[in-house]
Amino acid sequence: MKKVFYVLMALVMVMASVAGCAAPAAEEPVEAPAEEVEAVEEAPADDVKTIAYIGYGLTNEMSVWMFSEMTKQIENYPNMELKLFDGNLDPETQVQQMENAIGMGVDFIMITTVDQQAVLPACDAAREAGIGVMVVGNSAVDETPAVDIDAKLMGVQPAEYAMSLMQEGQVGLLLGTVGNAHSDARHAGYLEVLANYPGIEIVDTQYANWMTDEAMRITEDWLIKFPEMKAVFAMCDTMAMGAYEAAKAAGREDTMIFTGADGLLDACNAVKAGTMNATVLQNAQDYVKVALEYVDGWFKGEEIPAYTALEPILITPDNVDEVISVHESVKDTEINF
């Protein structure tokens, strides 16, 4: 059964369809002059290529944004039709979906991988079947080209901004999942910057698995164990907001600094409200724009670069309104599975 999601980034709203009224028929049909009839160019059915996009999962806000952009931007390519798959944050599900897409005879597969190693055999099988494959929003997989972001810079940028607000004190670091390439790279970026400030003491580093509630629980423990803690630096926005909620419950939110990453709408609103100090944008619009351009070129015989790294954008109170407007542009996009 087709599932239809109306995306308001984290909110799903059911909208009632509005039926139009039929106009009364004319007594005698009148044809417009040929010169007044506007021709609509459509690709012949045989020339339309089927693109499968296997996303990370609809419970992940960044993934929802990617689904929205795919749905919106595919309209720029009348020679392509899009089939979406919800990876459900599960490697085995994504592998099965890749196998299904191959069996359906799609022409190209794009995937945001949950586990890069898990999909290696399926990527090989797709290439053997003459199907193009590309990773979007994650690091390259074996021979598979990738459109990614400079993940280390996603740690460097907020760390530098935080150091403009504080040069000493105890801090805690919240990481994503064990072995995740983006989490590791962002963490490395923070460590590189913080190493230049001898007054900064990293009192603990823990994995919160990208989850708000886990980040909140860890931060609650930190605030008891480290009563002088001045900052929590998180590798994603949802964890940063969980850390803030823990500090708020302890009455310490006004004395601490919180940074995140991804630049999601909720985080942008938090930066605007002053409950987060900074985050970093990895723009789904840019990911999808570049990816679809590469896919279109591949169908024309062009080679896709092995690795394309986009540059993140630091989000602070100075530019947060601009980023919020980017999110607003896709808030009502309908996603069909």
CSV table of C-alpha atoms in Angstrom, one decimal:
chain,number,residue,atom,x,y,z
A,1,MET,CA,0.0,0.0,0.0
A,2,LYS,CA,1.3,3.5,-0.8
A,3,LYS,CA,2.2,5.5,2.2
A,4,VAL,CA,1.9,9.3,1.9
A,5,PHE,CA,3.8,11.6,4.3
A,6,TYR,CA,3.3,15.3,4.5
A,7,VAL,CA,6.5,16.8,5.8
A,8,LEU,CA,6.7,19.7,8.1
A,9,MET,CA,10.3,18.6,9.0
A,10,ALA,CA,9.3,16.8,12.2
A,11,LEU,CA,5.5,17.1,12.0
A,12,VAL,CA,3.1,15.0,9.8
A,13,MET,CA,-0.1,16.7,8.9
A,14,VAL,CA,-3.0,15.1,7.1
A,15,MET,CA,-4.5,17.6,4.6
A,16,ALA,CA,-8.0,17.3,3.2
A,17,SER,CA,-8.2,17.3,-0.6
A,18,VAL,CA,-10.3,19.9,-2.2
A,19,ALA,CA,-12.6,18.9,-5.0
A,20,GLY,CA,-13.1,21.4,-7.9
A,21,CYS,CA,-16.3,22.1,-9.6
A,22,ALA,CA,-16.7,21.0,-13.2
A,23,ALA,CA,-17.5,23.7,-15.7
A,24,PRO,CA,-20.7,23.3,-17.8
A,25,ALA,CA,-20.0,21.8,-21.3
A,26,ALA,CA,-20.2,24.1,-24.3
A,27,GLU,CA,-23.0,23.4,-26.8
A,28,GLU,CA,-20.4,22.9,-29.6
A,29,PRO,CA,-16.8,22.1,-28.8
A,30,VAL,CA,-14.4,24.7,-30.2
A,31,GLU,CA,-10.8,23.9,-30.9
A,32,ALA,CA,-8.2,26.6,-30.3
A,33,PRO,CA,-6.1,27.7,-33.3
A,34,ALA,CA,-3.0,25.6,-33.6
A,35,GLU,CA,-0.7,28.5,-32.9
A,36,GLU,CA,-2.4,29.0,-29.5
A,37,VAL,CA,-1.9,25.5,-28.3
A,38,GLU,CA,1.1,25.2,-26.1
A,39,ALA,CA,3.0,22.0,-26.7
A,40,VAL,CA,4.2,20.2,-23.6
A,41,GLU,CA,7.5,18.3,-24.1
A,42,GLU,CA,7.6,15.0,-22.4
A,43,ALA,CA,10.2,12.3,-22.6
A,44,PRO,CA,9.0,9.2,-24.5
A,45,ALA,CA,8.1,6.4,-22.2
A,46,ASP,CA,11.0,4.3,-23.3
A,47,ASP,CA,13.4,7.1,-22.5
A,48,VAL,CA,12.3,7.7,-18.9
A,49,LYS,CA,14.8,6.3,-16.4
A,50,THR,CA,13.8,4.9,-13.0
A,51,ILE,CA,15.8,6.2,-10.1
A,52,ALA,CA,15.7,4.4,-6.7
A,53,TYR,CA,16.6,6.4,-3.6
A,54,ILE,CA,17.1,4.4,-0.4
A,55,GLY,CA,17.1,6.8,2.5
A,56,TYR,CA,18.4,6.5,6.1
A,57,GLY,CA,15.0,6.4,7.7
A,58,LEU,CA,11.9,8.5,8.3
A,59,THR,CA,12.5,8.7,12.0
A,60,ASN,CA,15.7,10.8,11.3
A,61,GLU,CA,15.1,14.5,10.6
A,62,MET,CA,18.0,14.9,8.2
A,63,SER,CA,16.8,11.9,6.3
A,64,VAL,CA,13.3,13.4,6.0
A,65,TRP,CA,14.8,16.5,4.5
A,66,MET,CA,16.7,14.3,2.0
A,67,PHE,CA,13.4,12.6,1.0
A,68,SER,CA,11.7,15.9,0.6
A,69,GLU,CA,14.5,17.3,-1.6
A,70,MET,CA,14.6,14.2,-3.8
A,71,THR,CA,10.8,14.5,-4.3
A,72,LYS,CA,11.0,18.2,-5.1
A,73,GLN,CA,14.1,18.3,-7.3
A,74,ILE,CA,13.3,15.2,-9.4
A,75,GLU,CA,10.6,17.4,-11.1
A,76,ASN,CA,13.5,19.2,-12.8
A,77,TYR,CA,14.2,16.0,-14.7
A,78,PRO,CA,11.3,14.8,-16.9
A,79,ASN,CA,13.5,12.0,-18.2
A,80,MET,CA,13.5,10.4,-14.7
A,81,GLU,CA,11.0,8.9,-12.3
A,82,LEU,CA,11.8,8.4,-8.6
A,83,LYS,CA,11.0,5.5,-6.3
A,84,LEU,CA,11.7,6.1,-2.6
A,85,PHE,CA,12.6,3.5,0.0
A,86,ASP,CA,12.6,4.0,3.8
A,87,GLY,CA,15.7,2.3,5.2
A,88,ASN,CA,14.3,2.4,8.7
A,89,LEU,CA,17.8,2.9,10.2
A,90,ASP,CA,18.4,-0.8,9.5
A,91,PRO,CA,21.3,-2.1,7.4
A,92,GLU,CA,19.5,-5.4,6.6
A,93,THR,CA,16.5,-3.5,5.4
A,94,GLN,CA,18.6,-1.4,3.1
A,95,VAL,CA,20.3,-4.4,1.7
A,96,GLN,CA,16.9,-6.0,1.0
A,97,GLN,CA,15.7,-2.8,-0.6
A,98,MET,CA,18.8,-2.7,-2.9
A,99,GLU,CA,18.1,-6.2,-3.9
A,100,ASN,CA,14.5,-5.3,-4.6
A,101,ALA,CA,15.5,-2.3,-6.7
A,102,ILE,CA,17.8,-4.5,-8.7
A,103,GLY,CA,15.1,-7.1,-9.3
A,104,MET,CA,12.7,-4.3,-10.4
A,105,GLY,CA,15.2,-3.3,-13.1
A,106,VAL,CA,15.8,0.3,-12.0
A,107,ASP,CA,18.4,2.3,-13.9
A,108,PHE,CA,20.2,3.9,-11.0
A,109,ILE,CA,20.3,3.5,-7.2
A,110,MET,CA,21.2,6.3,-4.8
A,111,ILE,CA,21.6,5.4,-1.1
A,112,THR,CA,22.3,7.1,2.2
A,113,THR,CA,23.9,4.1,4.0
A,114,VAL,CA,23.2,3.1,7.6
A,115,ASP,CA,26.2,0.6,7.5
A,116,GLN,CA,28.6,1.1,4.6
A,117,GLN,CA,30.1,-2.4,4.8
A,118,ALA,CA,26.7,-4.1,4.8
A,119,VAL,CA,25.7,-2.8,1.3
A,120,LEU,CA,29.0,-3.7,-0.4
A,121,PRO,CA,27.8,-6.9,-2.0
A,122,ALA,CA,24.5,-5.2,-3.2
A,123,CYS,CA,26.5,-2.4,-4.7
A,124,ASP,CA,28.6,-4.9,-6.6
A,125,ALA,CA,25.5,-6.8,-7.8
A,126,ALA,CA,23.9,-3.5,-9.1
A,127,ARG,CA,27.0,-2.7,-11.1
A,128,GLU,CA,27.1,-6.2,-12.5
A,129,ALA,CA,23.5,-5.7,-13.6
A,130,GLY,CA,24.4,-2.5,-15.4
A,131,ILE,CA,22.8,-0.3,-12.8
A,132,GLY,CA,24.5,2.9,-11.6
A,133,VAL,CA,25.1,3.3,-7.9
A,134,MET,CA,26.0,6.3,-5.8
A,135,VAL,CA,26.2,7.1,-2.1
A,136,VAL,CA,24.6,10.4,-1.1
A,137,GLY,CA,25.3,12.0,2.3
A,138,ASN,CA,27.9,9.5,3.5
A,139,SER,CA,31.4,8.4,2.6
A,140,ALA,CA,32.3,6.4,-0.4
A,141,VAL,CA,31.7,2.7,-0.4
A,142,ASP,CA,34.4,0.6,-2.2
A,143,GLU,CA,34.1,1.5,-5.9
A,144,THR,CA,30.9,3.4,-5.4
A,145,PRO,CA,31.1,7.2,-5.9
A,146,ALA,CA,29.9,9.5,-3.2
A,147,VAL,CA,28.5,12.9,-2.6
A,148,ASP,CA,29.4,13.8,0.9
A,149,ILE,CA,30.4,16.7,3.1
A,150,ASP,CA,33.6,17.6,4.8
A,151,ALA,CA,32.6,16.0,8.1
A,152,LYS,CA,35.8,17.0,9.9
A,153,LEU,CA,35.0,20.6,9.2
A,154,MET,CA,31.6,20.1,10.8
A,155,GLY,CA,33.5,19.6,14.0
A,156,VAL,CA,36.1,22.3,13.4
A,157,GLN,CA,33.6,25.1,12.7
A,158,PRO,CA,31.4,24.9,15.8
A,159,ALA,CA,34.5,24.2,18.0
A,160,GLU,CA,36.2,27.4,16.8
A,161,TYR,CA,33.0,29.4,17.4
A,162,ALA,CA,32.6,27.9,20.9
A,163,MET,CA,36.2,28.9,21.7
A,164,SER,CA,35.4,32.5,20.7
A,165,LEU,CA,32.9,32.3,23.7
A,166,MET,CA,35.1,30.4,26.1
A,167,GLN,CA,38.8,29.6,26.4
A,168,GLU,CA,38.8,27.5,29.5
A,169,GLY,CA,36.6,25.1,31.5
A,170,GLN,CA,35.2,21.6,31.6
A,171,VAL,CA,33.4,20.2,28.5
A,172,GLY,CA,31.8,17.0,27.5
A,173,LEU,CA,31.6,15.5,24.0
A,174,LEU,CA,28.6,13.6,22.7
A,175,LEU,CA,29.3,11.2,19.8
A,176,GLY,CA,26.9,9.4,17.5
A,177,THR,CA,27.2,5.7,17.0
A,178,VAL,CA,30.4,3.5,17.3
A,179,GLY,CA,32.2,3.4,14.0
A,180,ASN,CA,30.1,6.0,12.2
A,181,ALA,CA,32.4,7.8,9.8
A,182,HIS,CA,30.6,11.2,10.2
A,183,SER,CA,30.7,11.0,14.0
A,184,ASP,CA,34.3,10.1,14.1
A,185,ALA,CA,35.3,12.8,11.7
A,186,ARG,CA,33.4,15.5,13.5
A,187,HIS,CA,34.9,14.3,16.8
A,188,ALA,CA,38.4,14.6,15.2
A,189,GLY,CA,37.6,18.2,14.2
A,190,TYR,CA,36.6,19.1,17.7
A,191,LEU,CA,39.8,17.5,19.2
A,192,GLU,CA,42.0,19.4,16.7
A,193,VAL,CA,40.6,22.8,17.8
A,194,LEU,CA,40.3,22.1,21.5
A,195,ALA,CA,44.0,20.9,21.6
A,196,ASN,CA,45.0,24.5,21.0
A,197,TYR,CA,43.3,25.6,24.3
A,198,PRO,CA,45.2,24.3,27.4
A,199,GLY,CA,42.5,25.7,29.6
A,200,ILE,CA,39.9,23.4,28.1
A,201,GLU,CA,39.4,20.1,29.9
A,202,ILE,CA,37.5,17.3,28.2
A,203,VAL,CA,36.0,15.5,31.2
A,204,ASP,CA,34.1,12.8,29.3
A,205,THR,CA,33.2,11.5,25.9
A,206,GLN,CA,30.2,9.2,25.4
A,207,TYR,CA,28.1,7.8,22.5
A,208,ALA,CA,24.5,8.9,22.6
A,209,ASN,CA,23.6,7.2,19.3
A,210,TRP,CA,22.2,10.4,17.8
A,211,MET,CA,19.3,10.2,20.3
A,212,THR,CA,17.9,13.1,22.3
A,213,ASP,CA,16.9,11.1,25.3
A,214,GLU,CA,20.3,9.3,25.6
A,215,ALA,CA,22.1,12.7,25.4
A,216,MET,CA,19.8,14.1,28.1
A,217,ARG,CA,20.5,11.1,30.4
A,218,ILE,CA,24.2,11.4,29.9
A,219,THR,CA,24.3,15.1,30.5
A,220,GLU,CA,22.2,14.7,33.6
A,221,ASP,CA,24.9,12.5,35.0
A,222,TRP,CA,27.6,14.8,33.9
A,223,LEU,CA,26.0,17.8,35.6
A,224,ILE,CA,26.0,15.9,38.9
A,225,LYS,CA,29.6,14.5,38.5
A,226,PHE,CA,31.0,17.8,37.1
A,227,PRO,CA,29.3,20.7,38.8
A,228,GLU,CA,31.6,23.2,37.0
A,229,MET,CA,31.0,21.9,33.5
A,230,LYS,CA,30.7,24.8,31.1
A,231,ALA,CA,29.8,23.2,27.7
A,232,VAL,CA,28.5,20.2,25.9
A,233,PHE,CA,29.6,19.7,22.3
A,234,ALA,CA,27.4,17.3,20.3
A,235,MET,CA,28.1,15.7,17.0
A,236,CYS,CA,24.4,16.3,16.0
A,237,ASP,CA,21.6,18.7,16.7
A,238,THR,CA,19.2,16.2,18.4
A,239,MET,CA,21.9,15.3,21.0
A,240,ALA,CA,22.7,19.0,21.6
A,241,MET,CA,19.1,19.7,22.3
A,242,GLY,CA,18.9,16.8,24.7
A,243,ALA,CA,21.9,18.2,26.6
A,244,TYR,CA,20.3,21.6,26.8
A,245,GLU,CA,17.1,20.1,28.2
A,246,ALA,CA,19.1,18.4,30.9
A,247,ALA,CA,20.9,21.6,31.8
A,248,LYS,CA,17.6,23.5,31.8
A,249,ALA,CA,16.1,20.9,34.3
A,250,ALA,CA,19.1,21.5,36.5
A,251,GLY,CA,18.8,25.3,36.2
A,252,ARG,CA,22.2,25.6,34.5
A,253,GLU,CA,21.2,26.3,30.9
A,254,ASP,CA,22.2,30.0,31.1
A,255,THR,CA,25.7,29.3,32.2
A,256,MET,CA,26.6,26.7,29.6
A,257,ILE,CA,27.4,26.5,25.9
A,258,PHE,CA,25.8,24.0,23.5
A,259,THR,CA,26.7,23.2,19.9
A,260,GLY,CA,25.4,20.7,17.4
A,261,ALA,CA,25.6,19.7,13.8
A,262,ASP,CA,23.3,19.2,10.8
A,263,GLY,CA,21.5,22.5,10.8
A,264,LEU,CA,18.0,21.0,11.2
A,265,LEU,CA,15.0,23.3,11.5
A,266,ASP,CA,14.5,22.6,15.2
A,267,ALA,CA,18.2,23.4,15.9
A,268,CYS,CA,18.0,26.6,13.8
A,269,ASN,CA,15.0,27.7,15.9
A,270,ALA,CA,17.0,26.9,19.0
A,271,VAL,CA,19.9,29.0,17.8
A,272,LYS,CA,17.5,31.8,17.1
A,273,ALA,CA,16.0,31.5,20.5
A,274,GLY,CA,19.4,31.4,22.2
A,275,THR,CA,19.0,27.8,23.6
A,276,MET,CA,21.8,26.6,21.3
A,277,ASN,CA,24.9,28.6,20.5
A,278,ALA,CA,25.7,27.2,17.1
A,279,THR,CA,25.2,24.3,14.7
A,280,VAL,CA,26.6,23.4,11.3
A,281,LEU,CA,24.5,23.0,8.1
A,282,GLN,CA,24.8,20.0,5.8
A,283,ASN,CA,22.4,21.1,3.2
A,284,ALA,CA,20.1,18.5,1.7
A,285,GLN,CA,19.3,20.8,-1.1
A,286,ASP,CA,23.0,20.8,-2.2
A,287,TYR,CA,23.3,17.0,-1.7
A,288,VAL,CA,20.4,16.3,-4.0
A,289,LYS,CA,21.1,18.9,-6.6
A,290,VAL,CA,24.7,17.6,-7.1
A,291,ALA,CA,23.6,14.0,-7.0
A,292,LEU,CA,20.8,14.4,-9.6
A,293,GLU,CA,23.2,16.3,-11.9
A,294,TYR,CA,25.6,13.5,-11.7
A,295,VAL,CA,22.9,10.9,-12.4
A,296,ASP,CA,21.7,12.9,-15.4
A,297,GLY,CA,25.2,13.1,-16.7
A,298,TRP,CA,25.8,9.4,-16.1
A,299,PHE,CA,22.8,8.6,-18.4
A,300,LYS,CA,24.6,10.8,-21.1
A,301,GLY,CA,27.8,8.8,-20.8
A,302,GLU,CA,29.6,11.0,-18.3
A,303,GLU,CA,31.7,9.6,-15.4
A,304,ILE,CA,30.7,10.4,-11.8
A,305,PRO,CA,33.6,11.7,-9.7
A,306,ALA,CA,34.8,9.1,-7.1
A,307,TYR,CA,34.2,11.6,-4.2
A,308,THR,CA,32.6,15.0,-4.0
A,309,ALA,CA,32.9,16.8,-0.6
A,310,LEU,CA,30.5,19.7,0.0
A,311,GLU,CA,31.4,22.5,2.4
A,312,PRO,CA,29.4,22.9,5.6
A,313,ILE,CA,28.1,26.3,6.8
A,314,LEU,CA,28.4,27.4,10.4
A,315,ILE,CA,25.0,28.6,11.7
A,316,THR,CA,25.0,31.3,14.4
A,317,PRO,CA,22.5,34.0,15.4
A,318,ASP,CA,24.0,36.1,12.6
A,319,ASN,CA,22.8,33.9,9.7
A,320,VAL,CA,20.2,31.6,11.2
A,321,ASP,CA,17.2,33.3,9.5
A,322,GLU,CA,18.7,32.6,6.1
A,323,VAL,CA,18.9,28.9,6.9
A,324,ILE,CA,15.4,28.8,8.3
A,325,SER,CA,14.1,30.1,5.0
A,326,VAL,CA,15.8,27.2,3.2
A,327,HIS,CA,13.9,24.8,5.4
A,328,GLU,CA,10.7,26.6,4.8
A,329,SER,CA,11.0,26.0,1.0
A,330,VAL,CA,10.3,22.3,1.4
A,331,LYS,CA,8.1,22.2,4.5
A,332,ASP,CA,5.0,21.2,2.6
A,333,THR,CA,6.6,18.7,0.2
A,334,GLU,CA,4.6,15.5,-0.2
A,335,ILE,CA,6.7,12.3,0.0
A,336,ASN,CA,5.3,9.2,-1.7
A,337,PHE,CA,6.6,5.7,-1.0
